[in-house]
Short mmCIF file of C-alpha atoms in Angstrom, two decimals:
data_model
loop_
_atom_site.label_atom_id
_atom_site.label_comp_id
_atom_site.label_asym_id
_atom_site.label_seq_id
_atom_site.Cartn_x
_atom_site.Cartn_y
_atom_site.Cartn_z
CA MET N 1 29.88 -19.39 15.27
CA ASP N 2 26.85 -19.36 13.60
CA ARG N 3 25.37 -15.75 12.72
CA PRO N 4 22.25 -14.36 13.82
CA THR N 5 19.35 -14.02 11.26
CA LEU N 6 17.51 -11.32 10.94
CA ARG N 7 13.51 -12.32 11.23
CA VAL N 8 11.08 -9.83 9.36
CA ARG N 9 7.81 -10.59 10.99
CA PRO N 10 5.12 -11.01 8.40
CA ARG N 11 3.15 -7.39 9.57
CA HIS N 12 6.17 -5.51 9.32
CA ALA N 13 7.08 -7.24 5.94
CA ALA N 14 3.67 -6.97 4.33
CA ALA N 15 3.68 -2.97 5.81
CA LEU N 16 7.18 -2.39 3.79
CA LEU N 17 5.64 -3.79 0.81
CA ALA N 18 2.57 -1.70 0.67
CA ALA N 19 4.49 1.26 1.47
CA ALA N 20 6.87 0.29 -1.19
CA ILE N 21 4.55 -0.68 -3.91
CA THR N 22 2.74 2.47 -3.05
CA VAL N 23 5.93 4.93 -3.20
CA THR N 24 7.01 3.49 -6.45
CA ALA N 25 3.34 3.42 -8.32
CA PHE N 26 2.57 6.99 -7.16
CA CYS N 27 5.92 8.91 -8.31
CA ALA N 28 6.23 6.45 -11.69
CA ALA N 29 2.75 7.58 -12.37
CA ASP N 30 3.85 10.88 -12.22
CA ALA N 31 6.90 10.52 -14.13
CA VAL N 32 4.97 8.73 -16.94
CA ALA N 33 2.53 12.44 -16.63
CA ARG N 34 5.65 14.45 -16.69
CA SER N 35 4.30 15.85 -13.88
CA TYR N 36 5.73 17.95 -11.02
CA PRO N 37 8.31 17.09 -9.56
CA PHE N 38 9.26 14.65 -12.40
CA GLY N 39 8.04 17.22 -15.34
CA PRO N 40 6.90 20.82 -16.37
CA ARG N 41 3.51 20.03 -15.49
CA THR N 42 2.54 21.73 -12.24
CA ARG N 43 0.11 20.46 -9.16
CA ALA N 44 -0.03 23.50 -7.91
CA VAL N 45 -3.54 24.28 -9.43
CA ASN N 46 -7.09 25.25 -7.75
CA ASP N 47 -7.30 24.80 -3.82
CA LEU N 48 -3.64 23.07 -4.15
CA GLY N 49 -1.89 26.15 -5.16
CA ASN N 50 -3.89 28.63 -3.96
CA GLN N 51 -4.88 27.71 -0.42
CA TYR N 52 -2.83 24.47 0.69
CA VAL N 53 0.90 25.20 -0.37
CA PRO N 54 0.64 29.10 0.39
CA PHE N 55 -0.70 27.52 4.18
CA HIS N 56 2.57 25.36 4.24
CA ALA N 57 4.78 28.35 3.30
CA HIS N 58 3.53 30.09 5.98
CA LEU N 59 4.04 27.15 8.41
CA TRP N 60 7.59 27.18 7.11
CA ASP N 61 7.65 30.69 8.10
CA LEU N 62 6.64 30.15 11.19
CA LEU N 63 8.90 27.30 12.15
CA HIS N 64 11.77 29.31 11.30
CA GLY N 65 10.92 32.26 12.56
CA ARG N 66 9.74 34.24 9.98
CA ALA N 67 6.40 34.58 9.70
CA ASP N 68 4.41 38.24 9.67
CA GLY N 69 2.25 37.37 12.70
CA GLY N 70 1.88 34.03 14.75
CA LEU N 71 -0.76 31.42 16.09
CA LEU N 72 -3.49 33.47 16.19
CA ILE N 73 -3.25 35.99 12.76
CA ASN N 74 -1.46 35.52 9.51
CA TRP N 75 -1.00 39.27 8.15
CA GLN N 76 0.39 37.15 5.05
CA SER N 77 -3.16 36.43 3.81
CA GLY N 78 -4.59 39.17 2.24
CA PHE N 79 -5.15 42.10 4.36
CA GLY N 80 -4.93 39.43 7.20
CA SER N 81 -6.74 36.79 8.68
CA SER N 82 -7.46 34.21 11.71
CA PHE N 83 -4.58 31.46 11.37
CA LEU N 84 -5.81 29.18 14.27
CA PRO N 85 -8.55 27.97 12.30
CA ASP N 86 -6.80 27.31 9.35
CA LEU N 87 -3.86 25.69 11.08
CA GLY N 88 -6.39 23.04 12.45
CA THR N 89 -7.68 22.63 9.22
CA TYR N 90 -4.99 22.18 7.06
CA LEU N 91 -1.73 21.89 8.81
CA SER N 92 -2.05 20.09 12.36
CA SER N 93 -0.77 16.59 10.63
CA PRO N 94 2.49 15.63 12.17
CA PHE N 95 3.73 15.20 8.39
CA ALA N 96 3.37 18.93 7.80
CA LEU N 97 5.96 19.82 10.17
CA LEU N 98 8.55 18.09 7.69
CA VAL N 99 8.30 21.18 5.57
CA ALA N 100 10.63 22.68 7.47
CA VAL N 101 13.51 20.75 6.34
CA PHE N 102 13.16 21.76 2.87
CA PRO N 103 14.42 24.98 0.95
CA ARG N 104 11.56 28.16 1.27
CA ASP N 105 11.40 27.93 -2.24
CA GLU N 106 10.68 24.13 -2.37
CA ILE N 107 7.59 24.04 -0.45
CA ASP N 108 6.04 22.67 -3.66
CA LEU N 109 8.04 19.64 -3.15
CA ALA N 110 7.69 19.63 0.23
CA VAL N 111 4.34 19.33 -0.31
CA TYR N 112 4.85 16.71 -2.79
CA VAL N 113 6.79 14.49 -0.33
CA VAL N 114 4.38 14.84 2.39
CA THR N 115 1.85 13.59 0.35
CA VAL N 116 3.73 10.73 -1.11
CA LEU N 117 4.66 9.69 2.59
CA LYS N 118 1.08 9.77 3.87
CA THR N 119 0.20 7.75 1.33
CA ALA N 120 2.35 5.30 1.59
CA CYS N 121 1.53 5.18 5.17
CA ALA N 122 -1.84 4.66 4.46
CA GLY N 123 -1.07 1.40 2.57
CA ALA N 124 1.56 0.09 5.47
CA ALA N 125 -1.46 0.66 7.95
CA MET N 126 -4.28 -1.06 6.25
CA ALA N 127 -1.42 -3.82 5.38
CA TRP N 128 -1.06 -4.07 9.23
CA LEU N 129 -4.83 -4.19 9.82
CA LEU N 130 -5.29 -6.80 7.60
CA LEU N 131 -3.23 -9.02 9.07
CA ARG N 132 -4.75 -8.36 12.30
CA LEU N 133 -8.20 -9.04 11.02
CA ARG N 134 -7.52 -12.51 9.67
CA PRO N 135 -4.24 -14.60 9.04
CA GLY N 136 -2.99 -14.97 5.96
CA ARG N 137 -0.25 -14.58 3.60
CA TRP N 138 2.07 -11.41 3.95
CA TRP N 139 2.55 -10.56 0.56
CA VAL N 140 -1.24 -10.45 -0.45
CA ALA N 141 -1.96 -8.15 2.55
CA GLY N 142 1.08 -5.98 1.14
CA LEU N 143 -0.80 -5.90 -2.32
CA LEU N 144 -4.07 -5.22 -0.70
CA GLY N 145 -2.81 -2.39 1.67
CA ALA N 146 -0.93 -0.68 -1.38
CA ALA N 147 -4.62 -1.21 -3.35
CA TYR N 148 -6.16 0.66 -0.63
CA ALA N 149 -3.69 3.49 -0.76
CA LEU N 150 -3.76 3.99 -4.55
CA CYS N 151 -7.35 3.87 -4.49
CA GLY N 152 -9.65 6.13 -6.97
CA TRP N 153 -10.38 8.47 -3.96
CA SER N 154 -6.60 8.71 -2.66
CA VAL N 155 -5.45 9.28 -6.40
CA ALA N 156 -7.90 11.25 -7.94
CA ASP N 157 -9.30 13.55 -5.26
CA ALA N 158 -7.02 13.46 -1.72
CA SER N 159 -3.82 13.55 -3.53
CA TYR N 160 -4.77 17.05 -4.32
CA ASN N 161 -6.38 17.74 -0.61
CA PRO N 162 -3.40 16.50 1.21
CA MET N 163 -4.89 17.16 4.62
CA TRP N 164 -7.55 14.45 3.67
CA ILE N 165 -4.89 11.63 3.35
CA ASP N 166 -4.83 11.82 7.46
CA GLY N 167 -8.10 10.01 7.29
CA LEU N 168 -6.86 7.57 4.65
CA ILE N 169 -4.27 6.58 7.36
CA ALA N 170 -6.77 7.34 10.40
CA LEU N 171 -9.39 4.59 9.35
CA PRO N 172 -6.79 1.18 9.59
CA LEU N 173 -5.61 2.62 12.83
CA LEU N 174 -8.83 3.52 14.55
CA CYS N 175 -9.96 0.01 13.12
CA LEU N 176 -6.91 -1.36 15.08
CA VAL N 177 -8.17 0.61 18.17
CA GLY N 178 -11.29 -1.28 17.78
CA GLU N 179 -9.53 -4.53 17.58
CA TRP N 180 -7.68 -3.83 20.97
CA ALA N 181 -10.95 -2.92 22.60
CA LEU N 182 -11.99 -6.17 21.50
CA ALA N 183 -9.44 -7.85 22.75
CA GLY N 184 -9.03 -5.63 26.07
CA ARG N 185 -5.56 -4.68 25.56
CA ARG N 186 -3.84 -1.23 24.72
CA ARG N 187 -6.41 1.13 26.37
CA LEU N 188 -3.71 4.05 26.58
CA LEU N 189 -2.50 3.33 22.91
CA GLY N 190 -5.84 3.59 21.76
CA VAL N 191 -6.91 6.99 23.25
CA LEU N 192 -3.56 8.48 21.82
CA ILE N 193 -4.23 7.16 18.60
CA VAL N 194 -7.74 8.69 18.48
CA ALA N 195 -6.50 12.03 19.43
CA ALA N 196 -3.92 12.25 16.80
CA ALA N 197 -6.35 11.42 14.17
CA TRP N 198 -8.78 13.89 15.07
CA ILE N 199 -6.14 16.60 15.57
CA ALA N 200 -4.25 15.52 11.97
CA ASN N 201 -7.58 16.05 10.15
CA PHE N 202 -10.87 16.42 12.04
CA TYR N 203 -13.11 16.28 9.03
CA THR N 204 -11.91 12.67 7.41
CA ALA N 205 -11.24 11.48 11.06
CA TYR N 206 -15.24 11.84 11.68
CA MET N 207 -15.80 9.52 8.76
CA ALA N 208 -13.22 7.22 9.54
CA THR N 209 -14.26 6.96 13.21
CA ILE N 210 -18.17 6.09 11.55
CA GLY N 211 -16.38 3.41 9.53
CA ALA N 212 -14.49 1.85 12.23
CA GLY N 213 -17.29 1.57 14.28
CA LEU N 214 -19.28 0.19 11.73
CA ILE N 215 -16.71 -2.82 11.04
CA LEU N 216 -16.22 -2.76 15.15
CA LEU N 217 -19.96 -3.88 15.22
CA LEU N 218 -19.40 -6.13 12.41
CA ARG N 219 -16.66 -7.88 13.95
CA LEU N 220 -18.48 -7.97 17.47
CA TRP N 221 -21.42 -10.01 15.51
CA LEU N 222 -19.05 -12.38 13.80
CA SER N 223 -17.17 -13.18 17.21
CA GLY N 224 -20.27 -14.36 18.61
CA LEU N 225 -19.66 -13.18 21.92
CA PRO N 226 -22.11 -13.00 24.54
CA ARG N 227 -24.18 -10.18 24.70
CA ARG N 228 -22.55 -8.94 28.08
CA ARG N 229 -19.18 -9.00 26.91
CA ALA N 230 -20.09 -7.67 23.31
CA LEU N 231 -21.69 -4.79 24.95
CA ALA N 232 -18.39 -4.18 27.52
CA THR N 233 -16.67 -4.11 24.20
CA ALA N 234 -18.34 -1.68 22.63
CA GLY N 235 -18.64 0.45 25.38
CA ARG N 236 -14.70 0.46 26.08
CA ALA N 237 -14.56 1.20 22.19
CA ALA N 238 -16.81 4.38 23.12
CA VAL N 239 -15.30 5.61 25.94
CA THR N 240 -11.54 5.33 24.02
CA VAL N 241 -12.80 7.30 21.67
CA ALA N 242 -14.56 9.93 23.58
CA LEU N 243 -11.55 10.36 25.39
CA GLY N 244 -9.13 10.67 22.04
CA VAL N 245 -11.75 13.45 20.98
CA GLY N 246 -11.72 14.88 24.08
CA LEU N 247 -7.80 15.74 23.88
CA ALA N 248 -8.32 17.15 20.71
CA ALA N 249 -11.18 19.22 21.32
CA PRO N 250 -8.88 22.26 22.46
CA LEU N 251 -8.26 22.59 18.60
CA VAL N 252 -11.43 20.68 17.27
CA THR N 253 -13.36 23.37 19.08
CA VAL N 254 -11.52 26.47 17.76
CA ILE N 255 -12.26 24.95 14.23
CA TYR N 256 -15.87 24.31 14.81
CA PHE N 257 -16.40 28.00 16.03
CA GLY N 258 -14.21 29.20 13.36
CA THR N 259 -16.20 27.82 10.59
CA LYS N 260 -19.60 28.42 12.63
CA HIS N 261 -18.89 31.99 12.15
CA ALA N 262 -17.49 31.77 8.66
CA TYR N 263 -20.80 30.07 7.56
CA PRO N 264 -22.88 30.51 5.54
CA GLY N 265 -20.85 30.21 2.34
CA ARG N 266 -22.05 28.49 -0.54
CA VAL N 267 -25.14 26.24 -0.02
CA THR N 268 -25.13 23.21 -2.06
CA HIS N 269 -28.17 20.57 -1.84
CA PHE N 270 -26.86 16.92 -2.25
CA ALA N 271 -28.21 15.15 -5.38
CA PRO N 272 -27.06 11.30 -5.69
CA VAL N 273 -25.45 10.46 -8.92
CA PRO N 274 -26.93 8.02 -11.50
CA THR N 275 -26.30 4.08 -10.96
CA GLN N 276 -24.42 3.77 -14.25
CA ASP N 277 -21.91 6.49 -12.77
CA LEU N 278 -21.45 5.06 -9.05
CA LEU N 279 -20.89 1.82 -10.72
CA ALA N 280 -18.68 3.29 -13.35
CA ARG N 281 -15.87 4.59 -10.69
CA LEU N 282 -15.57 0.96 -9.65
CA LEU N 283 -13.66 0.38 -13.16
CA PRO N 284 -10.20 1.52 -14.26
CA THR N 285 -9.43 4.83 -16.33
CA THR N 286 -12.90 6.41 -15.12
CA TYR N 287 -13.00 9.95 -13.37
CA GLY N 288 -15.84 12.46 -12.48
CA PHE N 289 -14.94 15.20 -10.02
CA GLY N 290 -18.93 14.90 -8.91
CA SER N 291 -19.18 10.82 -8.31
CA PRO N 292 -17.24 8.71 -5.92
CA ALA N 293 -13.77 7.08 -6.80
CA LEU N 294 -14.50 3.84 -5.82
CA PHE N 295 -11.71 1.93 -7.77
CA VAL N 296 -9.21 -0.16 -5.74
CA GLY N 297 -7.80 -2.44 -8.38
CA THR N 298 -9.83 -5.10 -10.81
CA THR N 299 -8.25 -7.61 -8.84
CA ALA N 300 -9.21 -6.27 -5.46
CA LEU N 301 -12.91 -5.58 -6.89
CA LEU N 302 -13.24 -9.29 -8.38
CA LEU N 303 -12.27 -10.86 -4.85
CA ALA N 304 -14.74 -8.96 -3.04
CA LEU N 305 -17.30 -9.91 -5.51
CA ALA N 306 -16.17 -13.65 -5.25
CA LEU N 307 -16.82 -13.49 -1.57
CA PRO N 308 -20.58 -14.17 -1.08
CA PHE N 309 -19.72 -17.50 -3.15
CA HIS N 310 -16.83 -18.52 -1.56
CA ARG N 311 -17.90 -21.92 0.17
CA ALA N 312 -14.88 -22.19 2.32
CA ALA N 313 -15.60 -18.76 4.51
CA PRO N 314 -18.28 -19.22 7.32
CA VAL N 315 -21.37 -18.04 5.91
CA ARG N 316 -21.65 -15.44 8.75
CA VAL N 317 -18.40 -13.58 7.19
CA ARG N 318 -19.78 -13.67 3.60
CA ALA N 319 -22.86 -12.51 4.38
CA GLY N 320 -21.70 -9.96 7.14
CA TRP N 321 -18.73 -8.37 5.09
CA SER N 322 -20.86 -8.35 1.80
CA LEU N 323 -24.02 -6.74 3.51
CA LEU N 324 -22.06 -4.04 5.12
CA VAL N 325 -20.39 -2.96 1.62
CA VAL N 326 -23.73 -2.98 0.07
CA ALA N 327 -25.14 -1.03 3.04
CA VAL N 328 -22.35 1.44 3.09
CA THR N 329 -22.90 2.26 -0.72
CA LEU N 330 -26.31 2.71 -0.18
CA SER N 331 -25.78 4.83 2.18
CA MET N 332 -23.80 7.44 0.02
CA GLN N 333 -26.88 7.65 -2.40
CA TRP N 334 -29.48 8.47 0.43
CA THR N 335 -29.78 12.20 1.63
CA PRO N 336 -29.88 11.63 5.48
CA THR N 337 -27.07 9.46 5.45
CA HIS N 338 -24.92 11.35 3.11
CA LEU N 339 -25.72 14.16 5.75
CA ALA N 340 -24.30 11.80 8.52
CA TRP N 341 -21.41 11.01 6.75
CA HIS N 342 -20.65 14.87 6.33
CA ALA N 343 -21.00 15.90 9.83
CA PHE N 344 -24.90 17.23 8.42
CA THR N 345 -23.71 19.45 6.03
CA THR N 346 -23.59 18.99 2.41
CA PRO N 347 -19.95 20.13 1.08
CA ASN N 348 -18.87 22.63 -1.45
CA GLY N 349 -17.29 20.45 -3.88
CA SER N 350 -16.98 16.49 -4.17
CA PRO N 351 -20.13 15.32 -2.19
CA TYR N 352 -18.64 11.83 -1.91
CA ARG N 353 -15.76 12.40 0.70
CA GLN N 354 -16.47 9.28 2.71
CA THR N 355 -15.61 7.52 -0.43
CA PHE N 356 -12.64 5.93 1.42
CA VAL N 357 -14.68 4.04 3.70
CA LEU N 358 -16.17 1.87 1.47
CA CYS N 359 -13.03 1.29 -0.61
CA ALA N 360 -11.56 0.00 2.48
CA LEU N 361 -14.24 -2.04 2.91
CA LEU N 362 -13.77 -3.56 -0.33
CA VAL N 363 -10.23 -3.90 0.47
CA ILE N 364 -11.08 -5.98 3.49
CA ALA N 365 -13.59 -7.95 1.95
CA ALA N 366 -11.20 -9.16 -0.71
CA TRP N 367 -8.62 -10.11 2.03
CA HIS N 368 -11.38 -12.40 3.58
CA ALA N 369 -12.05 -14.06 0.30
CA LEU N 370 -8.47 -15.01 -0.02
CA SER N 371 -7.35 -15.62 3.35
CA TYR N 372 -9.87 -18.60 3.46
CA GLY N 373 -8.23 -19.65 0.56
CA VAL N 374 -8.39 -19.28 -3.07
CA PRO N 375 -11.85 -18.92 -4.26
CA ASP N 376 -12.67 -22.03 -6.60
CA ARG N 377 -13.55 -21.73 -10.03
CA ARG N 378 -17.53 -21.51 -8.92
CA ALA N 379 -16.82 -18.50 -6.88
CA LEU N 380 -14.55 -16.73 -9.68
CA THR N 381 -17.29 -17.64 -12.07
CA ALA N 382 -19.82 -15.89 -10.22
CA ALA N 383 -17.71 -12.62 -9.46
CA ALA N 384 -16.57 -12.53 -13.21
CA VAL N 385 -20.39 -12.32 -14.27
CA LEU N 386 -21.27 -9.80 -11.44
CA LEU N 387 -18.37 -7.61 -12.75
CA ALA N 388 -19.88 -7.86 -16.35
CA LEU N 389 -22.88 -6.78 -15.19
CA ILE N 390 -21.18 -4.05 -13.44
CA ALA N 391 -19.48 -3.18 -16.66
CA ALA N 392 -22.74 -3.37 -18.88
CA VAL N 393 -24.50 -0.97 -16.57
CA ALA N 394 -21.39 1.21 -16.59
CA SER N 395 -21.42 1.42 -20.35
CA GLY N 396 -24.41 3.88 -20.18
CA SER N 397 -22.17 6.15 -18.38
CA ALA N 398 -20.63 9.09 -20.00
CA LEU N 399 -17.56 8.67 -17.42
CA VAL N 400 -16.45 5.52 -18.98
CA ARG N 401 -14.19 5.73 -22.05
CA SER N 402 -13.41 3.63 -24.76
CA PHE N 403 -10.13 2.51 -23.95
CA ALA N 404 -11.45 1.49 -20.17
CA TRP N 405 -12.86 -1.88 -22.06
CA PRO N 406 -9.22 -3.45 -23.37
CA VAL N 407 -8.20 -2.04 -19.98
CA LEU N 408 -10.59 -3.96 -17.74
CA SER N 409 -10.50 -6.70 -19.82
CA LEU N 410 -6.74 -7.29 -19.86
CA ALA N 411 -6.91 -6.55 -15.91
CA ALA N 412 -10.05 -9.16 -15.31
CA ALA N 413 -8.14 -11.98 -17.35
CA GLY N 414 -5.03 -11.19 -15.80
CA THR N 415 -6.72 -11.56 -12.24
CA LEU N 416 -8.45 -14.61 -13.16
CA GLY N 417 -5.55 -16.36 -14.49
CA GLY N 418 -3.60 -15.46 -11.99
CA LEU N 419 -5.98 -16.59 -9.37
CA ASP N 420 -6.35 -20.08 -11.26
CA LEU N 421 -2.80 -20.77 -11.20
CA LEU N 422 -2.33 -19.64 -7.20
CA GLY N 423 -5.62 -22.10 -6.26
CA ARG N 424 -3.49 -25.00 -8.02
CA ALA N 425 -0.24 -24.21 -6.57
CA ARG N 426 -2.09 -24.25 -3.28
CA ALA N 427 -3.82 -27.59 -4.16
CA ASP N 428 -0.50 -29.49 -5.20
CA ALA N 429 1.34 -28.41 -2.09
CA PHE N 430 -1.44 -29.45 -0.16
CA ALA N 431 -1.53 -32.77 -1.95
CA GLU N 432 2.48 -33.55 -1.82
CA VAL N 433 2.02 -32.78 2.09
CA SER N 434 -0.88 -35.47 2.20
CA ARG N 435 1.37 -37.77 0.13
CA ALA N 436 4.38 -37.18 2.54
CA ALA N 437 2.22 -37.50 6.06
CA ALA N 438 0.74 -40.90 4.26
CA GLY N 439 4.22 -42.00 3.37
CA ARG N 440 5.67 -41.09 7.10
CA ARG N 441 2.29 -43.03 8.58
CA ARG N 442 2.99 -46.55 6.27
CA ARG N 443 6.62 -46.47 7.64
CA LEU N 444 5.62 -46.08 11.24
CA LEU N 445 3.17 -48.82 10.69
CA VAL N 446 5.74 -51.02 8.66
CA GLY N 447 7.97 -50.72 11.87
CA SER N 448 5.60 -51.47 14.51
#
C-alpha cells in the first residue's frame, strides 16, 4: 500500500523559506555583533529601553493581574499617566500578548523574540503576495520575501521600534486584500485584515494603506478591465478599507485625541536629504539616521533596475512598475507628499518612516523582472550601468564608507554571474524539452 505523500503548496513553501531565512539572518547578525541575547551588548537604548520595553513590562503586569492601575491609568509611569493611548500606539499588536509567556525579568528577551517573529511574518506575507501577483518559482519568492523583511528600514529603524514592524506585515496583507477586491472574493476577511492592521499599529498601517492603494491602482491599469469594472473594483476596495478602519475606530479615535491633547511637542520642519544621500542608502553598509534606509539587497536592486529593459515582460508592466517606483521615490522628497505620507505632521525623529513602502515596490519590481524569465544580457548590462551611475552619485555622500565598495562589487558580480548561469540553465532545459518534443513528433510521423 502506497504511503500518502505530503505536498507543500508553492505559496506555503515560499512563505516558510522567507521566514526561515529572515530568522536565521536576523539572529546570526546579532550573534556576530554580540548583541543581546547573543552577547553582552544591550539593545535597550533610547526609545526601546526607555519606553517600549517598560510598556511591555506594564502589559505583562496587566496580563498577570499585578499592575498598579489598569487600561486607563498607569501608576508605574512617573507620577501616573494615561495608558489607553499608549496601549493603542505601542502595545495593540497581537504579537505583544506573547510577553505573557516569558518571565517578568526577561521582558527584554520577550521584546526581542516578538521583533524576530514579526519580521519573519513580514517576509512570509511578502513571499505569499509575490506568488499571488505573478506565477513564478517559489524559492525566488521566498528569497525576495526575506529581502523585503530584512530591508534597510526594517533592520536599521523598525527593529528598535517594534510597533512599526506591524506596518511591514500590513503592507503585503493589504495588497492581498486589494487582489481579493480585484477578484471579488473574501470581502469579510478583507475587512478583518484591514481592521487588524489598523489596530496593530495605526501609524504604519496608514502608510501601508496608501502604498497598497497605489499598487491596486496600478494593477487595475495593467489588467485592462473596462472602466466600469475597474471603478467597481476600486469601490469595493474603498468600502473594505472604510469598514475595516471603522472597526478599528474605537481604539484609533482614542489615540488621535490623546495625541492631539499632547501636541504640540517638538515642532520640526521637513528638509529633503541630498540626492547622493538618498541613492547611498540603496547600497550595502551605509547608514544615516535622517535618510531613508532603502537597501533591499543588491540582487533585488539589480533586478528592479533591469525591469525597464526586460523585453520578455510586457511594455505596460515594465513602464508601470518602474514609474511607480520613481514616483514614490520623488514623493519622499517633496514636502506636500511627505506630509501626506505622515498624516500631515512631520515626525519628531526620522522623517522617512514610509520607506518600507518603497522597499516593497523595489522587491515587487524585482519579482516581475524575474517572473517573466531571467533578464537577458542586454537588460542586465543596462541594470549594471544604472547601478554604476547610482554608485558614482552616491560616492559623494558621507554615508558611504570605504568598505562599501568591495562589498557592493562582490555582491553585484555574484548577482550578475548567478543570473547568467540561471539563464543558461533555463535555456538548456528549454532546448532539451524542444528536442524531446521534436523527437516525439518524428516518431509519430514515422509510425503513421
